[in-house]
């Protein structure tokens, strides 16, 4: 392949929300997506385990024609973005973290919530992010790992999912927030249900747009931005390819063929 690929990695299918944002902004870029479904959820693993998995995947991708890696997973990013960079040569790596800074800038009430996996919510990284950028705000930092399963099963709408989301977001019920940060890449696929549950007074913020713009900036700087041509999209999973294909099709609302990768 003459054109080099962007690689997008997640523990599962959540990173497809980042894939979607990159495709929307950079329609000529070819992308290889890797979902580590066989080792999902990362949130329940140790830091050492998550780091080992991500590094294995990054090194696997480095052998393909990859020009940039996006860790499209907040959990994996907070677990060791610097570690991945230190152990990889000549390959830019971009991570995804909850957009706490943006929320602090736009919240008129100076009061917002961040939902993320339990790992991210409890991490030093997240606490530092809140302290650094949202010191003057009331921030509800809520771990909601069990929303990940709903997305992984492809159930992102309907009455049952709504009841589940309602239960998970119950701690936000009487809070006076005006923004809700989606701090896990799986959650944008539940955005319509979440919006319905929190009501119109609360705006949702996710990381997709910011990550895609960051990717564009890095590619522009290295003069490797693809400006013409038809892109190729490759989807890999360490899990069950058939099931992952089915779910990806539901999430992205397009035909997706996922191939099994032994990583
Ligand atoms: N998609 C991942 C994130 O953004 C979390 C899923 C998991 O726990 O594996 O944090």
XYZ file of N, CA, C and O and ligand atoms in Angstrom, residues 10-12 14-15 40-44 72-76 117 120 145 148 183-186, ligand 1:
102
model
N -8.419 0.423 20.420
C -9.230 0.471 21.648
C -9.299 -0.943 22.234
O -8.972 -1.926 21.564
N -9.767 -1.017 23.467
C -9.981 -2.328 24.088
C -11.093 -3.083 23.370
O -11.181 -4.305 23.473
N -11.971 -2.364 22.691
C -13.092 -3.007 22.012
C -13.612 -2.136 20.887
O -12.833 -1.629 20.080
N -15.433 0.739 21.280
C -15.634 2.148 21.634
C -14.837 3.095 20.764
O -15.318 4.162 20.370
N -13.618 2.688 20.424
C -12.749 3.547 19.619
C -13.311 3.840 18.236
O -12.821 4.730 17.531
N -11.002 -7.372 26.782
C -11.945 -6.348 27.260
C -12.595 -6.821 28.562
O -12.819 -8.034 28.693
N -12.941 -5.977 29.501
C -12.697 -4.543 29.550
C -11.361 -4.221 30.212
O -10.980 -4.852 31.185
N -10.697 -3.228 29.681
C -9.421 -2.808 30.262
C -9.618 -2.259 31.676
O -8.739 -2.362 32.515
N -10.773 -1.636 31.884
C -11.004 -0.972 33.175
C -10.845 -1.916 34.363
O -10.537 -1.484 35.469
N -11.074 -3.196 34.122
C -10.969 -4.156 35.239
C -9.585 -4.799 35.331
O -9.362 -5.694 36.141
N -7.333 5.137 21.084
C -8.706 5.661 21.159
C -9.435 5.106 22.373
O -10.566 4.622 22.289
N -8.778 5.198 23.502
C -9.284 4.616 24.744
C -8.759 5.462 25.902
O -7.542 5.585 26.089
N -9.662 6.064 26.642
C -9.246 6.900 27.772
C -8.520 6.073 28.820
O -7.521 6.501 29.391
N -9.035 4.866 29.069
C -8.461 4.003 30.106
C -7.004 3.666 29.775
O -6.114 3.793 30.623
N -6.774 3.254 28.520
C -5.411 2.899 28.106
C -4.512 4.138 28.073
O -3.320 4.052 28.380
N -14.739 5.191 32.669
C -14.661 3.866 33.300
C -14.199 4.056 34.748
O -13.634 5.108 35.100
N -10.498 4.960 34.839
C -10.192 6.367 34.523
C -10.634 7.281 35.665
O -9.886 8.167 36.084
N -18.367 2.046 34.532
C -17.830 0.978 33.675
C -18.900 0.124 33.013
O -18.725 -0.355 31.898
N -20.112 0.181 29.290
C -19.279 -0.359 28.205
C -19.905 -1.628 27.624
O -19.974 -1.807 26.411
N -16.251 10.558 29.054
C -14.825 10.263 29.213
C -14.461 8.826 28.926
O -13.490 8.292 29.485
N -15.227 8.180 28.079
C -14.930 6.816 27.623
C -15.396 6.772 26.180
O -16.491 7.256 25.858
N -14.572 6.207 25.311
C -14.889 6.275 23.880
C -16.106 5.423 23.501
O -16.642 5.555 22.404
N -16.547 4.558 24.399
C -17.768 3.784 24.132
C -19.026 4.665 24.241
O -20.029 4.402 23.591
N -13.171 2.568 25.584
C -12.422 2.576 26.801
C -12.215 4.007 27.296
O -12.309 4.954 26.554
C -12.890 1.735 27.963
C -13.382 0.349 27.834
C -12.748 -0.680 28.760
O -12.861 -0.627 29.984
O -12.135 -1.563 28.195
O -11.890 4.191 28.443
